[in-house]
Coordinates of C-alpha atoms in Angstrom, one line a residue:
M1 CA 20.9 -8.6 -2.6
F2 CA 23.6 -7.2 -0.2
S3 CA 26.1 -6.9 -3.1
G4 CA 23.7 -4.7 -5.2
T5 CA 22.8 -2.4 -2.3
F6 CA 26.5 -2.0 -1.2
A7 CA 27.4 -1.3 -4.8
I8 CA 24.8 1.4 -5.0
L9 CA 25.9 3.0 -1.7
I10 CA 29.5 3.1 -2.6
K11 CA 29.4 4.2 -6.1
G12 CA 26.7 6.9 -5.2
T13 CA 28.7 8.2 -2.4
M14 CA 31.7 8.6 -4.6
E15 CA 29.6 10.5 -7.2
V16 CA 28.5 13.0 -4.5
G17 CA 32.0 13.5 -3.3
G18 CA 32.3 11.5 -0.1
V19 CA 30.5 10.8 3.0
A20 CA 30.9 14.4 4.4
N21 CA 29.3 16.0 1.3
T22 CA 26.5 13.5 1.4
W23 CA 25.7 14.0 5.1
S24 CA 25.9 17.8 4.5
I25 CA 23.4 17.7 1.6
V26 CA 21.0 15.5 3.6
K27 CA 21.1 17.6 6.7
E28 CA 20.9 21.0 4.8
K29 CA 17.6 19.7 3.2
G30 CA 16.0 18.4 6.2
R31 CA 16.4 14.7 5.6
S32 CA 18.3 14.1 9.0
N33 CA 15.5 14.5 11.3
L34 CA 15.6 10.9 12.5
I35 CA 13.9 11.5 15.8
D36 CA 10.6 13.3 16.2
F37 CA 8.9 13.1 19.4
N38 CA 5.7 14.7 18.3
P39 CA 2.7 12.5 19.6
D40 CA 0.5 13.6 16.7
P41 CA -0.7 10.2 15.3
T42 CA -1.4 11.8 11.9
I43 CA 2.3 12.4 11.3
R44 CA 3.6 10.1 8.7
Q45 CA 6.9 9.4 10.6
S46 CA 7.7 9.9 14.2
F47 CA 9.7 8.4 17.1
W48 CA 6.6 6.8 18.7
R49 CA 5.4 5.5 15.3
L50 CA 8.7 3.8 14.6
F51 CA 8.8 2.5 18.2
V52 CA 5.5 0.9 18.5
W53 CA 5.1 -0.2 14.8
G54 CA 8.7 -1.7 14.9
L55 CA 7.9 -3.7 18.1
I56 CA 4.7 -5.1 16.7
Y57 CA 6.2 -5.7 13.2
G58 CA 9.0 -7.5 14.8
F59 CA 6.5 -10.3 15.6
K60 CA 6.0 -10.9 11.9
L61 CA 9.0 -13.1 11.7
Q62 CA 7.0 -15.6 14.0
F63 CA 3.6 -15.6 12.8
T64 CA 4.1 -16.0 9.0
Q65 CA 3.7 -19.4 7.4
A66 CA 7.1 -19.2 5.9
S67 CA 8.6 -18.6 9.3
F68 CA 6.9 -21.6 10.7
Q69 CA 8.4 -23.9 7.9
R70 CA 11.8 -22.7 8.9
I71 CA 11.0 -23.5 12.5
K72 CA 10.2 -27.0 11.7
A73 CA 13.4 -27.4 9.7
T74 CA 15.3 -26.6 12.8
P75 CA 16.1 -29.6 15.1
T76 CA 15.7 -27.8 18.6
V77 CA 14.3 -24.9 20.0
A78 CA 17.7 -23.4 20.6
K79 CA 18.5 -23.5 17.1
A80 CA 15.2 -21.8 16.2
K81 CA 16.1 -19.1 18.6
Q82 CA 19.5 -18.7 17.0
M83 CA 17.8 -18.4 13.7
Y84 CA 15.5 -15.8 14.9
F85 CA 18.4 -13.7 16.3
I86 CA 20.3 -13.9 13.2
A87 CA 17.2 -13.0 11.0
C88 CA 16.5 -9.9 13.1
F89 CA 20.2 -8.7 12.6
L90 CA 19.8 -9.2 8.9
F91 CA 16.6 -7.4 9.0
L92 CA 18.0 -4.4 10.8
L93 CA 21.1 -4.5 8.5
I94 CA 19.2 -4.4 5.2
S95 CA 16.7 -1.8 6.6
G96 CA 19.7 0.3 7.6
L97 CA 21.2 -0.1 4.3
A98 CA 17.9 0.9 2.3
V99 CA 17.7 4.1 4.4
L100 CA 21.4 5.0 3.4
D101 CA 20.7 4.1 -0.3
G102 CA 17.8 6.7 -0.1
A103 CA 19.9 9.4 1.5
V104 CA 22.6 8.9 -1.0
M105 CA 20.3 9.0 -3.9
F106 CA 18.8 12.3 -2.8
A107 CA 22.3 13.7 -2.3
Y108 CA 23.2 12.3 -5.8
Y109 CA 20.5 14.1 -7.7
H110 CA 20.9 17.2 -5.7
T111 CA 24.6 17.4 -6.8
K112 CA 23.6 16.6 -10.2
G113 CA 21.0 19.4 -10.1
C114 CA 18.1 17.7 -11.4
D115 CA 15.2 16.0 -9.1
P116 CA 13.9 13.2 -11.6
L117 CA 10.5 13.3 -10.0
L118 CA 9.9 17.1 -10.5
A119 CA 11.3 17.0 -14.0
K120 CA 9.0 14.1 -15.0
Q121 CA 11.8 11.8 -15.8
V122 CA 10.2 9.0 -13.9
N123 CA 6.4 8.7 -13.3
N124 CA 6.5 7.1 -9.8
Q125 CA 8.7 7.3 -6.6
N126 CA 9.3 3.5 -6.9
Q127 CA 11.2 4.2 -10.1
L128 CA 13.8 6.5 -8.7
M129 CA 16.2 3.8 -7.5
A130 CA 16.4 2.0 -11.0
K131 CA 17.0 5.4 -12.7
M132 CA 19.8 6.0 -10.3
V133 CA 21.3 2.7 -11.1
R134 CA 21.1 3.5 -14.8
D135 CA 22.7 6.9 -14.4
I136 CA 25.6 6.0 -12.1
F137 CA 26.5 2.5 -13.5
Q138 CA 25.9 3.4 -17.2
D139 CA 29.7 3.3 -17.9
I140 CA 30.5 0.3 -16.0
P141 CA 29.7 -3.0 -17.4
C142 CA 28.0 -5.7 -15.5
L143 CA 27.1 -3.6 -12.5
P144 CA 23.5 -2.6 -13.8
G145 CA 23.0 -6.3 -14.2
L146 CA 24.2 -7.0 -10.6
F147 CA 21.5 -4.5 -9.5
L148 CA 18.9 -6.4 -11.4
A149 CA 20.2 -9.6 -10.0
S150 CA 19.9 -8.5 -6.6
L151 CA 16.4 -7.3 -7.0
F152 CA 15.3 -10.6 -8.4
S153 CA 17.2 -12.7 -5.8
A154 CA 15.5 -10.8 -3.1
A155 CA 12.0 -11.1 -4.7
L156 CA 12.2 -14.7 -5.9
S157 CA 13.5 -15.9 -2.6
T158 CA 10.6 -14.2 -0.6
M159 CA 8.0 -15.1 -3.2
S160 CA 9.1 -18.8 -3.2
S161 CA 8.7 -19.2 0.4
V162 CA 5.3 -17.3 0.3
L163 CA 3.9 -19.4 -2.7
S164 CA 5.1 -22.6 -0.9
A165 CA 3.6 -21.8 2.3
M166 CA 0.4 -21.0 0.6
S167 CA 0.2 -24.2 -1.5
A168 CA 0.9 -26.0 1.7
M169 CA -2.0 -24.3 3.5
F170 CA -4.4 -24.8 0.5
W171 CA -3.7 -28.6 0.5
E172 CA -3.9 -29.1 4.4
D173 CA -6.8 -26.6 5.1
I174 CA -9.0 -26.7 2.0
V175 CA -8.2 -29.6 -0.2
K176 CA -7.2 -32.6 2.0
P177 CA -10.1 -32.5 4.5
H178 CA -12.8 -32.6 1.7
M179 CA -11.1 -35.5 -0.5
K180 CA -10.6 -39.0 -0.2
P181 CA -7.1 -40.4 0.5
M182 CA -4.9 -40.2 -2.4
S183 CA -1.3 -40.9 -3.6
E184 CA 1.4 -38.6 -2.7
R185 CA 2.1 -38.2 -6.4
K186 CA -1.4 -36.9 -6.9
A187 CA -1.1 -34.7 -3.9
M188 CA 2.1 -33.1 -5.1
R189 CA 0.4 -32.3 -8.6
I190 CA -2.5 -30.4 -6.7
T191 CA 0.1 -28.5 -4.8
Q192 CA 2.1 -27.5 -7.9
L193 CA -1.2 -26.4 -9.7
S194 CA -1.9 -24.4 -6.7
V195 CA 1.5 -22.7 -6.9
F196 CA 0.9 -21.9 -10.5
I197 CA -2.5 -20.3 -9.8
F198 CA -1.4 -18.3 -6.7
G199 CA 1.6 -17.1 -8.8
G200 CA -0.6 -15.8 -11.7
L201 CA -2.8 -14.0 -9.2
T202 CA 0.5 -12.4 -7.9
I203 CA 1.3 -11.2 -11.2
I204 CA -2.0 -9.7 -11.7
V205 CA -1.9 -7.8 -8.4
T206 CA 1.5 -6.6 -9.2
F207 CA 0.4 -4.9 -12.5
A208 CA -2.5 -3.4 -10.5
I209 CA -0.2 -1.9 -7.6
S210 CA 2.0 -0.3 -10.4
G211 CA -0.4 2.1 -11.3
I212 CA -0.8 3.4 -7.8
D213 CA 1.1 6.3 -7.0
G214 CA 3.3 6.4 -3.7
P215 CA 6.0 4.3 -2.1
I216 CA 5.3 0.6 -2.5
S217 CA 5.9 0.2 1.4
R218 CA 3.1 2.6 2.2
I219 CA 0.7 0.9 -0.3
C220 CA 1.4 -2.6 1.1
D221 CA 1.0 -1.3 4.7
I222 CA -2.2 0.3 3.8
T223 CA -3.8 -2.5 2.1
G224 CA -2.4 -5.3 4.1
A225 CA -2.9 -3.8 7.6
C226 CA -6.5 -5.1 8.0
I227 CA -5.2 -8.7 7.4
I228 CA -1.9 -8.6 9.1
G229 CA -3.2 -6.8 12.2
A230 CA -6.0 -9.3 12.7
L231 CA -3.7 -12.2 12.1
Y232 CA -1.2 -11.2 14.7
G233 CA -3.8 -10.1 17.3
M234 CA -5.4 -13.6 17.2
M235 CA -2.1 -15.3 17.4
L236 CA -1.2 -13.2 20.5
L237 CA -4.5 -13.6 21.9
G238 CA -4.3 -17.3 22.1
W239 CA -0.8 -17.2 23.6
F240 CA -1.4 -14.6 26.4
V241 CA -5.0 -14.7 27.3
P242 CA -5.8 -18.1 29.1
R243 CA -9.7 -17.6 28.7
A244 CA -9.5 -16.8 25.0
N245 CA -11.7 -19.2 22.8
S246 CA -12.5 -19.5 19.1
L247 CA -15.6 -17.2 19.3
G248 CA -13.5 -14.3 20.9
A249 CA -10.8 -14.8 18.3
L250 CA -13.5 -14.8 15.5
V251 CA -15.3 -11.8 16.7
G252 CA -12.2 -9.8 17.4
G253 CA -10.6 -10.6 14.3
M254 CA -13.7 -9.6 12.3
V255 CA -14.0 -6.3 14.1
S256 CA -10.4 -5.8 13.6
F257 CA -10.6 -6.7 9.8
L258 CA -13.6 -4.4 9.1
F259 CA -12.5 -1.3 11.2
V260 CA -9.0 -1.3 9.9
G261 CA -10.2 -1.9 6.4
W262 CA -12.6 0.9 6.5
I263 CA -9.9 3.2 7.6
S264 CA -7.7 1.9 4.9
F265 CA -10.2 2.3 2.2
G266 CA -10.8 5.9 3.4
K267 CA -7.3 6.8 3.4
L268 CA -7.2 5.8 -0.4
V269 CA -10.5 7.4 -1.6
S270 CA -11.0 10.5 0.6
S271 CA -10.0 13.8 -0.7
G272 CA -9.8 15.5 2.7
V273 CA -7.0 13.4 4.3
R274 CA -4.2 15.2 5.6
V275 CA -1.0 15.2 3.6
D276 CA 2.3 15.9 5.2
A277 CA 4.1 18.9 3.9
K278 CA 6.6 17.8 1.3
L279 CA 10.3 18.3 2.3
E280 CA 12.4 20.6 0.1
P281 CA 13.1 18.8 -3.1
A282 CA 16.4 18.3 -4.7
S283 CA 17.8 20.8 -6.8
T284 CA 16.4 21.4 -10.3
D285 CA 18.7 23.9 -11.6
N286 CA 20.3 21.8 -14.3
C287 CA 17.1 20.0 -15.5
P288 CA 16.6 20.2 -19.3
V289 CA 12.9 21.2 -18.9
F290 CA 12.9 23.4 -22.1
N291 CA 14.5 20.8 -24.2
V292 CA 12.1 18.0 -23.4
T293 CA 10.0 17.2 -26.5
G294 CA 6.3 17.2 -26.0
M295 CA 6.5 19.3 -22.7
T296 CA 2.8 20.1 -22.0
N297 CA 1.9 23.6 -20.3
A298 CA 0.5 21.8 -17.5
T299 CA 3.9 20.0 -16.7
L300 CA 5.7 23.4 -17.3
M301 CA 3.4 25.0 -14.9
E302 CA 3.7 22.3 -12.3
Y303 CA 7.6 22.5 -12.6
T304 CA 7.6 26.1 -12.3
Y305 CA 5.3 26.1 -9.3
S306 CA 7.6 23.5 -7.5
E307 CA 10.5 25.7 -8.0
A308 CA 8.8 29.0 -6.7
T309 CA 7.2 27.2 -3.7
W310 CA 10.8 26.9 -2.3
N311 CA 12.8 29.5 -4.0
S312 CA 10.7 32.5 -3.6
S313 CA 10.7 34.4 -0.4
S314 CA 7.3 35.9 -1.0
T315 CA 5.3 32.6 -1.2
I316 CA 3.8 33.0 2.2
A317 CA 5.7 35.3 4.7
G318 CA 6.6 33.6 7.9
A319 CA 4.8 30.3 7.1
T320 CA 6.2 26.9 7.9
Q321 CA 5.7 23.7 6.3
T322 CA 3.2 22.6 8.8
D323 CA 1.2 25.9 8.5
I324 CA 0.3 25.4 4.8
V325 CA -1.2 21.8 5.4
S326 CA -4.9 21.8 5.7
E327 CA -6.4 20.2 8.7
P328 CA -8.9 17.4 8.2
Q329 CA -12.3 17.5 9.4
G330 CA -14.9 14.8 10.6
L331 CA -14.1 11.3 9.4
D332 CA -11.0 12.5 7.7
I333 CA -9.3 12.8 10.9
L334 CA -9.5 9.1 11.4
Y335 CA -8.3 8.4 7.9
S336 CA -5.5 10.8 8.4
L337 CA -4.0 8.3 10.8
S338 CA -0.4 7.5 9.8
Y339 CA -0.5 4.2 7.7
K340 CA 1.9 2.8 10.3
W341 CA -0.6 3.0 13.1
L342 CA -3.2 0.8 11.1
M343 CA -1.4 -2.6 12.1
P344 CA -1.1 -1.6 15.9
I345 CA -4.6 -0.6 15.9
G346 CA -5.8 -3.9 14.2
F347 CA -3.8 -5.9 16.7
S348 CA -5.0 -4.0 19.8
L349 CA -8.8 -4.4 18.7
V350 CA -8.3 -8.0 18.3
F351 CA -6.8 -8.3 21.8
I352 CA -9.3 -6.3 23.5
V353 CA -12.4 -7.4 21.7
G354 CA -11.4 -11.1 21.8
S355 CA -10.6 -10.9 25.6
I356 CA -14.1 -9.2 26.4
I357 CA -16.1 -11.8 24.3
S358 CA -14.2 -14.6 25.7
R359 CA -14.9 -13.3 29.2
F360 CA -18.5 -14.0 28.9
Q361 CA -18.1 -17.6 27.6
A362 CA -17.7 -20.7 29.6
R363 CA -14.1 -21.7 30.7
E364 CA -12.7 -24.5 28.6
P365 CA -9.6 -26.7 29.7
V366 CA -6.3 -25.1 28.3
D367 CA -3.1 -26.9 27.7
P368 CA -0.5 -25.0 29.7
S369 CA 2.1 -25.6 27.1
L370 CA 0.2 -23.5 24.6
I371 CA 0.1 -20.3 26.9
I372 CA 2.9 -17.9 27.6
P373 CA 2.9 -16.9 31.3
V374 CA 3.7 -13.3 30.7
C375 CA 2.6 -12.1 34.2
D376 CA 5.0 -14.7 35.8
Y377 CA 8.0 -13.4 33.7
L378 CA 7.1 -9.8 33.8
C379 CA 5.4 -9.3 37.2
C380 CA 7.3 -11.6 39.4
C381 CA 6.9 -9.5 42.4
I382 CA 3.1 -9.5 42.3
P383 CA 1.7 -11.7 45.2
E384 CA 0.9 -15.1 44.2
R385 CA -2.8 -14.9 44.8
I386 CA -2.9 -12.1 42.3
R387 CA -1.1 -13.9 39.7
R388 CA -3.3 -16.9 40.2
K389 CA -6.3 -14.9 39.1
I390 CA -4.7 -13.7 36.1
R391 CA -3.8 -17.2 35.1
C392 CA -7.5 -18.0 34.9
G393 CA -7.0 -21.3 36.6
V394 CA -4.0 -22.5 34.3
E395 CA -1.2 -24.1 36.1
Y396 CA 2.0 -23.6 34.5
P397 CA 5.0 -26.0 34.5
G398 CA 7.0 -25.2 37.6
T399 CA 10.6 -24.8 36.1
D400 CA 11.9 -23.2 32.8
K401 CA 13.7 -26.6 32.3
K402 CA 10.5 -28.4 32.1
M403 CA 9.1 -25.9 29.7
V404 CA 12.3 -26.2 27.5
E405 CA 11.9 -30.0 27.5
D406 CA 8.0 -29.9 26.6
E407 CA 9.0 -27.2 23.6
A408 CA 11.6 -29.6 22.4
E409 CA 9.1 -32.4 22.5
S410 CA 6.6 -30.4 20.5
M411 CA 9.2 -29.4 18.0
K412 CA 10.1 -33.1 17.4
E413 CA 6.5 -33.8 16.7
L414 CA 6.3 -30.9 14.4
V415 CA 9.2 -32.1 12.3
S416 CA 7.8 -35.6 12.2
A417 CA 4.5 -34.1 11.0
Q418 CA 6.2 -31.9 8.4
K419 CA 7.5 -35.0 6.7
N420 CA 4.1 -36.1 5.8
V421 CA 3.2 -32.9 4.2
P422 CA 3.6 -33.2 0.3
T423 CA 6.4 -30.7 -0.9
I424 CA 6.8 -29.1 -4.2

């Protein structure tokens, strides 16, 4: 994956004419505005969106079943923490490389003088990178195959972990509690069959998503925010709120799922949702528009309009990009929230609703090792009597050493339990 990403970055920069030319084009066309402090939540990308969403999204490394499988594979808590630090570094690295690849791709097609999206050489934004690879590596043997291998290696490594986790959960939570004890061989066959079924469903969903316009990251964030936000919220509710109980988690999770799902559905179907003004496209001076066989009048008009919008000085005198964007009305204001805010909203709803519902329920005994004493860590200057109220009667271990020992013991139990789960 890294080799394919670096190959595109290096070759694309060489085609543009170097790092200086690439940065000059990106800056000239408005792609270098990395920090926007505008607090408007309907703006697709801003500093606040990146900060809040990125902070909460970082918890994803801890809450997924695939991550838990890796935790169980580490011998100690210290090794698990090291794994997370390495994973965070690699995640930031690959994200940064993806951003740089996008900048190089824009500069390349601007230098070439033909925006593939406007020229209808591709039908979807998600096809742009594949086209660029074909264009820049068409005379170099093996490199297009390297890019294809990098895609498959990244996709298959992720999907194998996800499918393995789903099969384990299917066996432990659905099949095993409702069946008589069986041999490990038969249990393994059931988990293998479940992987085959889940894989088939994944392929069907992939074909369905391929027909939706827009970046794949945006599609996944909109459709998955209702589930992911509720999941993360329930996990943190149990960790940070001593009085949290099953009813609070259930009600909070359902409220979060329904509310965020409603917003997500509205974003996809409503015609009044605010659409951010598009940035200036790459140059189209050298696009072979009039040489394309079967060019329709509608396509030609769209191409001409796109050119005129940016090249004509008489389009709208003195208007800015923001000025020409229609403002949403009514529920469309809610539907116009940036898709990156959906997961934080879902997470917050679970936390708030779950805490309120749990407050009105009878207090239940809590194992201190299952609660994270956030107040003791972050608010150590608060008087003890106030912190005691926040703890809701839970007495935490007295020293960090004791907590580490308890965590190590719990980890050993998880590792031993994992050996009894049938693997594929």
